[in-house]
XYZ file of N, CA and C in Angstrom:
729
model
N -85.010 98.470 153.459
C -84.258 97.546 154.420
C -83.294 96.684 153.089
N -81.940 96.655 153.492
C -81.034 96.540 152.352
C -81.278 94.914 152.145
N -80.908 94.496 151.110
C -80.906 92.992 150.679
C -79.649 92.461 151.259
N -79.868 91.301 151.810
C -78.565 90.632 152.386
C -78.274 89.786 150.874
N -77.076 89.787 150.929
C -76.441 89.127 149.812
C -75.674 87.748 150.385
N -76.217 86.708 149.523
C -75.718 85.302 149.955
C -74.312 85.086 149.599
N -73.115 84.940 150.136
C -71.724 84.608 149.741
C -71.390 83.435 149.888
N -72.556 82.358 150.324
C -72.002 81.159 150.740
C -71.267 80.059 149.511
N -71.646 80.701 148.292
C -70.382 79.833 147.180
C -69.374 80.657 147.068
N -69.068 81.520 148.075
C -67.561 81.991 147.677
C -66.844 81.410 148.706
N -67.378 80.952 149.734
C -66.261 80.495 151.249
C -66.130 78.907 151.027
N -64.749 78.702 151.205
C -64.052 77.126 151.076
C -64.748 76.745 152.026
N -64.781 75.166 151.794
C -65.517 74.403 152.882
C -64.450 73.835 153.809
N -64.858 73.944 155.151
C -63.934 73.745 155.870
C -62.665 74.315 155.785
N -61.524 73.625 155.834
C -59.981 74.151 155.847
C -59.316 74.136 154.471
N -60.110 73.636 153.315
C -59.748 73.405 151.825
C -59.137 74.942 151.158
N -57.925 74.730 151.219
C -57.009 75.909 150.239
C -56.813 76.749 151.554
N -56.573 76.371 152.662
C -56.312 77.287 153.523
C -54.874 76.733 154.224
N -53.828 77.654 154.134
C -52.637 77.421 154.667
C -52.724 77.582 156.161
N -52.465 76.621 157.324
C -52.224 76.437 158.443
C -51.310 76.636 158.934
N -50.159 76.252 158.331
C -48.518 76.326 158.830
C -47.707 75.226 157.551
N -46.488 75.382 157.831
C -45.726 74.838 156.747
C -44.586 74.047 157.829
N -44.425 72.579 157.327
C -43.542 71.869 158.110
C -42.406 70.962 157.367
N -41.426 70.959 158.054
C -40.435 70.260 157.323
C -40.215 68.614 158.122
N -41.108 68.325 158.959
C -41.310 67.060 159.748
C -41.231 65.800 158.436
N -42.615 65.929 157.926
C -42.821 64.827 157.121
C -43.734 65.426 155.865
N -43.917 64.822 154.786
C -44.848 65.223 153.518
C -44.872 64.082 152.936
N -46.226 63.851 152.409
C -46.990 63.102 151.658
C -47.108 63.511 149.923
N -46.210 62.775 149.146
C -46.179 63.048 147.957
C -46.708 62.028 146.991
N -47.829 61.931 146.504
C -48.534 60.916 145.438
C -48.601 59.757 146.486
N -47.833 58.472 146.203
C -47.851 57.239 147.346
C -46.525 57.354 148.106
N -45.820 58.356 148.118
C -44.876 58.296 149.162
C -44.656 59.098 150.357
N -44.459 58.750 151.438
C -44.293 59.263 152.564
C -42.852 59.267 153.053
N -42.566 60.720 153.307
C -41.117 61.297 153.904
C -40.814 61.787 155.120
N -40.171 61.353 156.405
C -39.934 61.993 157.541
C -38.319 62.741 156.961
N -38.430 64.089 157.342
C -37.029 64.824 157.334
C -36.387 64.347 156.239
N -37.125 64.105 155.212
C -36.220 63.931 153.616
C -36.102 62.625 153.463
N -36.343 61.638 154.516
C -36.193 60.310 154.170
C -37.464 59.161 153.829
N -37.179 58.300 153.070
C -38.443 58.048 152.371
C -38.806 56.670 153.580
N -40.046 56.651 153.638
C -40.390 55.933 154.766
C -40.055 54.156 154.719
N -39.898 53.603 153.217
C -39.488 52.317 152.662
C -38.052 52.429 153.543
N -37.250 53.368 153.396
C -35.965 53.234 153.950
C -35.859 52.995 155.314
N -36.526 53.594 155.834
C -36.727 53.696 157.152
C -37.270 52.448 158.123
N -38.442 51.966 157.549
C -38.873 50.695 157.471
C -37.758 49.619 157.631
N -37.279 49.696 156.517
C -36.079 48.591 156.124
C -34.825 48.756 157.283
N -34.497 49.836 157.488
C -33.333 49.857 157.834
C -33.166 50.706 159.516
N -34.391 51.254 159.926
C -34.227 51.674 161.085
C -35.213 51.181 162.233
N -35.367 51.603 163.237
C -36.480 51.230 164.299
C -37.446 52.612 164.919
N -37.991 52.067 165.437
C -39.264 53.132 166.097
C -38.612 54.514 166.858
N -37.495 53.739 167.655
C -36.785 54.656 168.401
C -35.857 55.703 167.803
N -35.384 54.688 166.761
C -34.470 55.712 165.877
C -35.146 56.780 164.901
N -36.539 56.232 164.530
C -37.024 57.287 163.621
C -38.154 58.361 164.737
N -37.971 58.111 165.684
C -38.313 58.832 166.620
C -37.374 60.419 166.850
N -36.153 59.841 167.073
C -35.289 60.705 167.277
C -35.159 61.563 166.011
N -35.177 60.981 164.974
C -35.122 61.651 163.524
C -36.443 62.650 163.827
N -37.613 62.235 164.046
C -38.277 63.796 163.906
C -38.450 64.338 164.872
N -37.496 64.459 166.124
C -37.667 65.352 166.898
C -36.339 65.873 166.725
N -35.602 65.480 166.101
C -34.052 66.531 166.017
C -33.820 66.763 164.717
N -34.571 66.172 163.837
C -34.316 66.553 162.129
C -32.697 66.016 161.889
N -32.288 64.743 162.645
C -31.229 64.454 161.977
C -31.133 62.981 162.693
N -30.670 61.687 162.035
C -30.556 60.559 162.521
C -29.386 60.493 163.620
N -29.649 59.896 164.747
C -28.705 59.670 166.082
C -27.297 59.225 165.441
N -26.191 59.207 166.390
C -25.092 58.656 166.400
C -25.251 57.754 167.098
N -24.421 56.533 166.905
C -24.983 55.086 167.877
C -24.879 55.442 169.153
N -23.991 56.121 169.900
C -24.006 56.463 171.302
C -25.099 57.507 171.467
N -25.679 58.151 170.740
C -26.970 59.080 170.884
C -28.204 57.801 170.944
N -28.208 57.319 170.093
C -29.088 56.148 170.177
C -29.218 55.415 171.355
N -28.219 54.875 171.319
C -28.286 53.781 172.861
C -28.979 54.677 174.071
N -28.276 56.123 174.060
C -28.691 56.857 175.364
C -30.440 57.356 175.143
N -30.550 57.540 174.006
C -32.041 57.674 173.562
C -32.981 56.513 174.084
N -32.760 55.117 173.596
C -33.174 53.960 174.080
C -33.359 53.709 175.383
N -32.156 54.047 176.468
C -32.145 54.032 177.815
C -32.979 54.991 178.009
N -33.249 56.230 177.723
C -34.231 57.324 178.548
C -35.713 56.884 178.375
N -35.840 56.043 177.373
C -37.310 55.561 177.014
C -37.606 54.543 177.821
N -36.712 53.217 177.662
C -37.032 52.371 178.551
C -37.222 52.798 180.396
N -36.353 53.753 180.684
C -36.376 54.213 181.959
C -37.766 54.632 182.480
N -38.441 55.315 181.209
C -39.642 55.867 181.630
C -41.046 54.967 181.127
N -40.817 53.720 180.753
C -41.770 52.964 180.296
C -42.955 52.346 181.388
N -42.183 52.522 182.785
C -43.137 51.670 183.643
C -43.838 52.860 184.365
N -45.286 52.422 184.970
C -46.466 52.794 185.431
C -46.086 52.872 187.049
N -46.476 53.780 187.852
C -46.123 53.723 189.181
C -47.329 52.875 189.622
N -47.063 52.010 190.745
C -48.108 51.444 191.610
C -49.298 52.058 192.019
N -48.800 53.203 192.216
C -50.257 54.289 192.859
C -51.043 54.170 191.711
N -50.255 54.812 190.591
C -51.066 55.354 189.519
C -51.705 53.964 188.932
N -51.226 53.196 188.694
C -51.884 51.800 188.364
C -53.289 51.384 189.451
N -53.201 51.704 190.431
C -54.314 51.747 191.312
C -55.518 52.556 191.260
N -54.953 54.019 190.990
C -56.018 54.499 190.054
C -56.652 54.320 189.160
N -55.856 53.826 187.850
C -56.328 53.369 186.684
C -57.171 52.127 186.662
N -57.047 51.568 188.044
C -58.082 50.362 188.191
C -59.540 50.742 188.596
N -59.845 52.056 188.951
C -60.847 52.521 189.037
C -61.507 53.318 188.245
N -61.275 53.410 186.696
C -61.469 53.947 185.606
C -62.518 53.147 184.701
N -63.918 53.012 184.731
C -64.686 52.234 183.927
C -64.382 51.805 182.650
N -63.957 50.192 182.640
C -63.268 49.845 181.296
C -64.435 49.885 180.454
N -65.799 49.676 180.359
C -67.095 49.342 179.579
C -67.025 50.523 178.571
N -66.186 51.118 178.146
C -66.172 52.333 177.271
C -65.198 52.037 176.292
N -65.101 52.915 175.244
C -64.479 52.992 174.124
C -62.945 52.681 174.679
N -62.109 52.078 174.241
C -60.763 52.215 174.328
C -60.051 53.449 174.455
N -60.325 54.184 173.210
C -59.708 55.331 173.321
C -60.086 56.531 174.356
N -61.531 56.461 174.686
C -62.033 57.174 175.393
C -61.377 56.953 176.961
N -61.032 55.493 177.507
C -60.212 55.389 178.449
C -59.074 55.729 178.564
N -58.224 55.604 177.258
C -56.761 56.185 177.295
C -56.773 57.663 177.204
N -57.775 58.147 176.920
C -57.590 59.874 176.809
C -57.636 60.289 178.487
N -58.651 59.297 179.158
C -58.591 59.823 180.540
C -57.388 59.265 181.448
N -56.874 58.282 181.041
C -55.874 57.899 181.581
C -54.511 58.813 181.260
N -54.097 59.307 180.274
C -53.366 60.406 179.887
C -53.550 61.627 180.263
N -54.849 61.822 180.560
C -55.066 63.034 181.601
C -54.571 63.145 182.801
N -54.773 61.636 183.480
C -54.321 61.705 184.807
C -53.109 61.802 185.046
N -52.303 60.911 184.022
C -50.734 61.176 183.967
C -50.258 62.334 184.466
N -50.688 63.386 183.752
C -50.220 64.639 184.169
C -50.187 64.911 185.454
N -51.149 64.330 186.636
C -50.803 64.429 188.226
C -49.995 63.801 188.763
N -49.387 62.896 187.851
C -48.062 62.331 188.548
C -46.527 62.803 187.885
N -46.856 63.933 187.078
C -45.710 64.316 186.485
C -45.743 65.704 187.175
N -44.419 65.890 187.727
C -43.922 67.267 188.368
C -43.650 68.178 187.437
N -43.493 68.154 186.125
C -42.998 69.014 185.015
C -44.198 69.613 184.345
N -45.516 68.885 184.834
C -46.860 69.124 184.013
C -47.035 70.473 183.549
N -46.814 71.569 184.253
C -47.103 72.964 184.119
C -46.012 73.419 183.763
N -44.954 72.745 183.267
C -43.661 73.393 182.925
C -43.616 73.560 181.326
N -43.638 74.686 180.841
C -43.705 74.726 179.421
C -42.506 75.111 179.086
N -41.290 75.032 179.775
C -40.024 75.610 179.082
C -39.408 74.008 177.928
N -38.596 74.311 177.017
C -38.157 73.271 176.387
C -37.664 72.194 176.828
N -37.176 72.318 177.847
C -36.294 71.220 178.756
C -37.420 70.340 178.974
N -38.447 71.130 179.667
C -39.278 70.132 180.403
C -40.273 69.506 179.664
N -40.746 70.187 178.445
C -41.432 69.693 177.278
C -40.696 68.453 176.746
N -39.515 68.532 176.333
C -38.650 67.545 176.191
C -38.674 66.155 176.895
N -38.789 66.329 178.163
C -38.611 65.295 179.484
C -40.292 64.572 178.955
N -41.075 65.558 179.024
C -42.565 65.126 179.276
C -42.850 64.286 177.492
N -42.357 64.877 176.529
C -42.534 64.138 175.546
C -41.821 62.672 175.501
N -40.685 62.561 176.035
C -40.110 61.400 176.423
C -40.763 60.424 177.140
N -41.553 60.789 178.175
C -42.413 59.876 179.473
C -43.843 59.895 178.634
N -44.318 60.546 177.895
C -45.388 60.051 177.232
C -45.201 59.144 176.028
N -44.300 59.311 175.531
C -43.872 58.206 174.274
C -43.630 57.071 174.816
N -43.063 56.864 176.002
C -42.784 55.760 176.615
C -43.718 55.039 177.246
N -44.665 55.868 177.791
C -45.676 55.214 178.411
C -46.957 54.853 177.739
N -47.063 55.471 176.595
C -48.553 55.092 175.854
C -48.627 53.740 175.921
N -47.456 52.973 175.150
C -47.959 51.352 174.925
C -48.156 50.743 176.376
N -47.324 51.218 177.413
C -47.728 50.661 178.513
C -49.071 51.051 179.174
N -49.670 52.161 178.984
C -51.107 52.637 179.143
C -52.051 51.782 178.461
N -51.799 51.345 177.095
C -52.832 50.725 176.235
C -52.862 49.132 176.980
N -51.600 48.439 176.980
C -51.659 47.299 177.443
C -52.116 46.809 178.813
N -52.200 48.258 179.714
C -52.804 48.128 181.095
C -54.219 48.055 181.208
N -54.900 48.838 179.968
C -56.259 48.794 179.823
C -56.740 47.146 179.249
N -56.102 46.674 178.480
C -56.378 45.470 178.143
C -56.288 44.362 179.379
N -55.356 44.818 180.438
C -55.315 43.622 181.255
C -56.423 44.154 182.412
N -56.480 45.206 182.438
C -57.567 45.647 183.648
C -58.805 45.136 183.463
N -58.993 45.477 182.071
C -60.351 45.173 181.425
C -60.883 43.806 181.570
N -59.803 42.882 181.681
C -60.138 41.405 181.514
C -59.725 40.819 183.258
N -59.930 41.713 184.121
C -59.248 41.298 185.533
C -57.728 40.872 185.868
N -57.045 41.203 184.899
C -55.894 41.026 185.108
C -55.016 41.836 185.606
N -53.595 41.617 186.266
C -52.554 42.503 186.624
C -51.879 42.958 185.653
N -51.570 44.364 185.197
C -50.740 44.752 184.251
C -49.340 43.882 184.442
N -48.494 43.847 183.202
C -47.200 43.260 182.971
C -46.618 44.443 182.847
N -45.335 44.301 183.691
C -44.260 45.325 183.749
C -43.884 45.253 182.499
N -43.042 45.984 182.051
C -42.055 46.100 180.866
C -40.555 45.567 181.190
N -40.013 45.253 180.231
C -38.471 45.244 180.783
C -37.692 45.863 180.121
N -36.814 46.708 180.873
C -35.855 47.833 180.205
C -34.632 47.581 179.412
N -34.689 46.318 179.181
C -33.373 46.152 178.242
C -34.175 45.753 176.594
N -35.323 45.963 176.703
C -36.118 45.671 175.573
C -36.751 46.924 174.545
N -37.096 46.904 173.797
C -37.665 47.922 172.837
C -39.190 48.108 173.183
N -39.564 49.523 172.523
C -41.020 49.802 172.578
C -41.854 48.758 171.959
N -41.611 48.462 170.737
C -42.404 47.432 170.275
C -42.205 45.773 170.837
N -41.209 45.307 171.360
C -41.190 44.401 171.938
C -41.785 44.393 173.315
N -41.867 45.355 173.962
C -42.696 45.418 175.141
C -44.141 45.513 174.820
N -44.508 46.363 173.959
C -45.929 46.184 173.658
C -46.594 44.660 173.486
N -45.929 44.148 172.618
C -46.229 42.522 172.327
C -46.338 41.683 173.786
N -45.163 41.759 174.368
C -45.066 41.414 175.533
C -45.963 41.675 176.414
N -46.142 42.925 176.799
C -47.277 43.484 177.989
C -48.437 42.842 177.481
N -48.963 43.123 176.170
C -50.446 43.130 175.775
C -50.691 41.194 175.633
N -49.627 40.348 175.467
C -49.709 39.002 175.676
C -49.768 38.704 177.214
N -49.818 39.272 177.946
C -49.502 38.748 179.572
C -48.389 38.537 179.950
N -47.358 38.771 179.343
C -45.994 38.489 179.661
C -45.627 37.083 179.008
N -46.001 36.914 177.723
C -45.483 36.040 176.741
C -44.590 36.727 175.854
N -43.304 36.299 175.597
C -42.454 37.020 174.704
C -42.535 36.432 173.503
N -42.968 37.514 172.778
C -43.174 37.804 171.217
C -42.215 37.023 170.528
N -42.189 36.918 169.044
C -41.272 36.371 168.173
C -40.990 37.645 167.511
N -39.506 37.487 166.792
C -38.918 38.553 166.299
C -39.926 39.006 165.094
N -40.668 38.376 164.548
C -41.472 38.613 163.214
C -42.427 39.693 163.963
N -42.984 39.120 164.694
C -44.152 40.237 165.405
C -43.413 41.585 165.874
N -42.660 41.400 166.345
C -41.554 42.487 166.712
C -41.485 43.338 165.725
N -41.050 43.140 164.515
C -40.410 43.554 163.311
C -41.853 44.319 162.934
N -42.960 43.394 162.639
C -44.452 44.063 162.309
C -44.912 44.987 163.097
N -44.796 45.035 164.311
C -45.508 46.049 165.057
C -44.523 47.176 165.159
N -43.409 47.075 165.264
C -42.127 48.023 164.928
C -42.295 48.800 163.830
N -42.895 48.353 162.602
C -43.126 48.914 161.585
C -44.313 49.793 161.171
N -45.401 49.164 162.179
C -46.396 49.825 162.511
C -46.567 51.246 162.991
N -45.515 51.375 163.979
C -45.342 52.532 164.854
C -44.394 53.488 163.587
N -43.534 52.932 163.137
C -42.841 53.811 162.133
C -44.060 54.330 161.223
N -44.600 53.637 160.422
C -45.534 53.999 159.463
C -46.618 55.280 159.890
N -46.975 55.305 161.495
C -47.893 55.773 162.103
C -47.460 57.381 162.976
N -45.809 57.412 162.698
C -45.097 58.414 163.384
C -45.783 59.482 163.073
N -45.798 60.098 161.867
C -46.091 61.749 161.555
C -46.809 61.544 160.022
N -47.847 62.119 160.105
C -48.568 62.206 158.219
C -48.734 63.782 158.135
N -47.742 64.487 158.423
C -48.128 65.862 158.109
C -49.164 66.181 158.944
N -50.104 67.357 158.541
C -50.801 68.143 159.554
C -52.427 67.570 159.689
N -52.278 66.425 160.321
C -53.715 65.415 160.224
C -54.627 65.906 160.924
N -55.961 65.489 161.301
C -56.731 65.931 162.477
C -56.264 66.098 163.641
N -55.535 64.939 164.196
C -55.119 64.996 165.720
C -53.853 65.868 165.751
N -53.133 65.942 164.711
C -51.781 66.798 164.888
C -52.223 68.491 165.021
N -53.490 68.681 163.898
C -53.803 70.039 164.194
C -54.480 70.381 165.591
N -55.560 69.252 166.419
C -55.851 69.418 167.257
C -54.944 69.955 168.283
N -53.640 69.182 168.259
C -52.560 69.423 169.191
C -52.133 70.625 168.953
N -51.982 71.318 167.583
C -51.488 72.493 167.700
C -52.420 73.852 168.213
N -53.503 73.515 168.058
C -54.865 74.603 168.417
C -54.385 74.620 170.076
N -54.409 73.513 170.657
C -54.254 73.656 172.161
C -53.225 73.983 172.842
N -51.884 73.625 171.841
C -50.482 74.216 172.110
C -50.599 75.827 172.273
N -51.364 76.342 171.156
C -51.043 77.705 170.532
C -51.832 78.570 171.669
N -52.598 78.049 172.554
C -52.905 78.953 173.735
C -51.722 78.720 175.099
N -50.823 78.266 174.799
C -49.568 77.988 175.613
C -50.125 77.054 176.993
N -51.257 75.908 176.583
C -51.639 75.084 177.741
C -50.454 74.139 177.642
N -50.527 73.068 178.543
C -49.397 72.278 178.667
C -49.905 70.922 177.735
N -48.357 70.321 177.688
C -48.057 69.004 176.573
C -48.924 68.125 176.906
N -49.748 67.576 178.260
C -50.576 66.768 178.315
C -52.240 67.003 177.714
N -52.295 68.355 177.776
C -53.531 68.826 177.595
C -53.369 68.689 176.109
N -52.354 68.974 175.455
C -52.408 68.847 174.017
C -52.330 67.400 173.380
N -51.862 66.519 173.948
C -52.147 65.174 173.864
C -53.408 64.727 174.044
N -54.104 64.810 175.020
C -55.447 64.426 175.247
C -56.525 64.994 174.193
N -55.847 66.575 173.673
C -56.883 67.198 172.466
C -56.740 65.989 171.360
N -55.499 65.533 171.012
C -54.869 64.903 169.959
C -55.820 63.451 169.742
N -56.129 63.089 171.165
C -56.453 61.524 171.276
C -58.048 61.691 171.031
N -58.712 63.077 171.741
C -59.935 63.129 171.412
C -60.418 63.285 170.166
N -59.124 63.940 169.207
C -59.674 64.036 167.737
C -59.496 62.568 166.932
N -58.538 61.794 167.285
C -58.101 60.195 166.924
C -59.139 59.355 167.199
N -60.013 59.652 168.319
C -61.046 58.432 168.672
C -62.235 58.503 167.445
N -62.522 59.980 166.594
C -63.382 59.907 165.621
C -63.387 58.960 164.816
N -64.467 58.655 164.091
C -64.648 57.414 163.026
C -64.289 58.037 161.863
N -64.076 59.205 161.445
C -63.208 59.980 160.301
C -61.762 59.883 160.583
N -61.163 59.529 161.625
C -59.818 59.759 161.888
C -59.213 58.388 161.938
N -58.558 58.458 163.386
C -58.183 57.074 164.103
C -59.256 55.969 163.641
N -60.471 56.478 163.925
C -61.286 55.134 164.016
C -61.949 54.648 162.788
N -61.098 55.063 161.733
C -61.321 54.252 160.646
C -60.444 52.993 160.443
N -59.566 53.242 161.202
C -58.583 52.056 161.468
C -59.335 51.045 162.200
N -60.241 51.286 163.060
C -60.852 50.329 163.910
C -62.103 49.824 162.712
N -62.528 50.398 162.015
C -63.715 50.010 161.014
C -63.205 48.884 160.372
N -61.906 49.205 159.646
C -61.164 48.165 158.946
C -60.864 46.767 159.882
N -60.530 47.090 160.899
C -60.407 45.764 161.625
C -61.368 44.951 161.882
N -62.996 45.788 162.056
C -64.206 44.810 162.078
C -64.301 44.320 160.796
N -63.959 45.037 159.705
C -64.235 44.379 158.534
C -63.661 43.067 158.545
N -62.010 43.338 158.599
C -61.602 42.159 158.281
C -62.024 40.655 159.364
N -62.181 40.888 160.491
C -62.730 40.110 161.523
C -64.088 39.242 160.692
N -65.085 40.369 160.182
C -66.241 39.983 159.521
C -65.795 38.833 158.235
N -65.131 39.419 157.491
C -64.418 38.666 156.351
C -63.945 37.339 156.522
N -63.194 37.283 157.819
C -62.474 36.236 158.296
C -61.269 35.394 157.372
N -61.437 34.166 156.955
C -60.386 33.513 156.087
C -61.102 33.387 155.165
N -60.300 33.103 153.824
C -60.926 32.836 152.688
C -60.940 31.433 152.288
């Protein structure tokens, strides 16, 4: 019987050293994060989440008229339909928030007439709808789990403003709070090929639909070694309290 050789030492662990793809969307060099060649510090200082999203999707900053149209398109898609909210209220809320959000995004596909259309135009429409509705879904969960009615977003306000507004049950946020959250959205918009982005690419590579790809990303983001790490930081800060 031939001797079985052990080649374990010759194998890379995980995906270490393996090139999965190349990207021009973003890159991290030392302590600097860049989107499409723009330093994150400059974007945080001079841009908004909506403008940064346009940059990431189109490889350029928008003209004034384009940005206004982009904002209007996002605003038009922020609101959740009443029948969809009725279904959301049937999802158990005594679960991890990411588990609830994962289910809600999956259900959202049933209200999207282009859900199974993988054409570039349809995917662009779905990306717009998902980006606009994600914050509304999170705030709906917060309201529903406390026995309250979800607050409707205001179409003349930004995504960051509306998130803080809906999260606080209809209380208008301060400009400082909006700026802080808008900064957070920009900082979290893209980070090369992280775990959730990779999960999305794997699902998309099978020619599955966009909603399924985002659900895959949410499943990966929920893990304690990825998005769950932020959750642990929040728990630590609450435990520390004030000095």
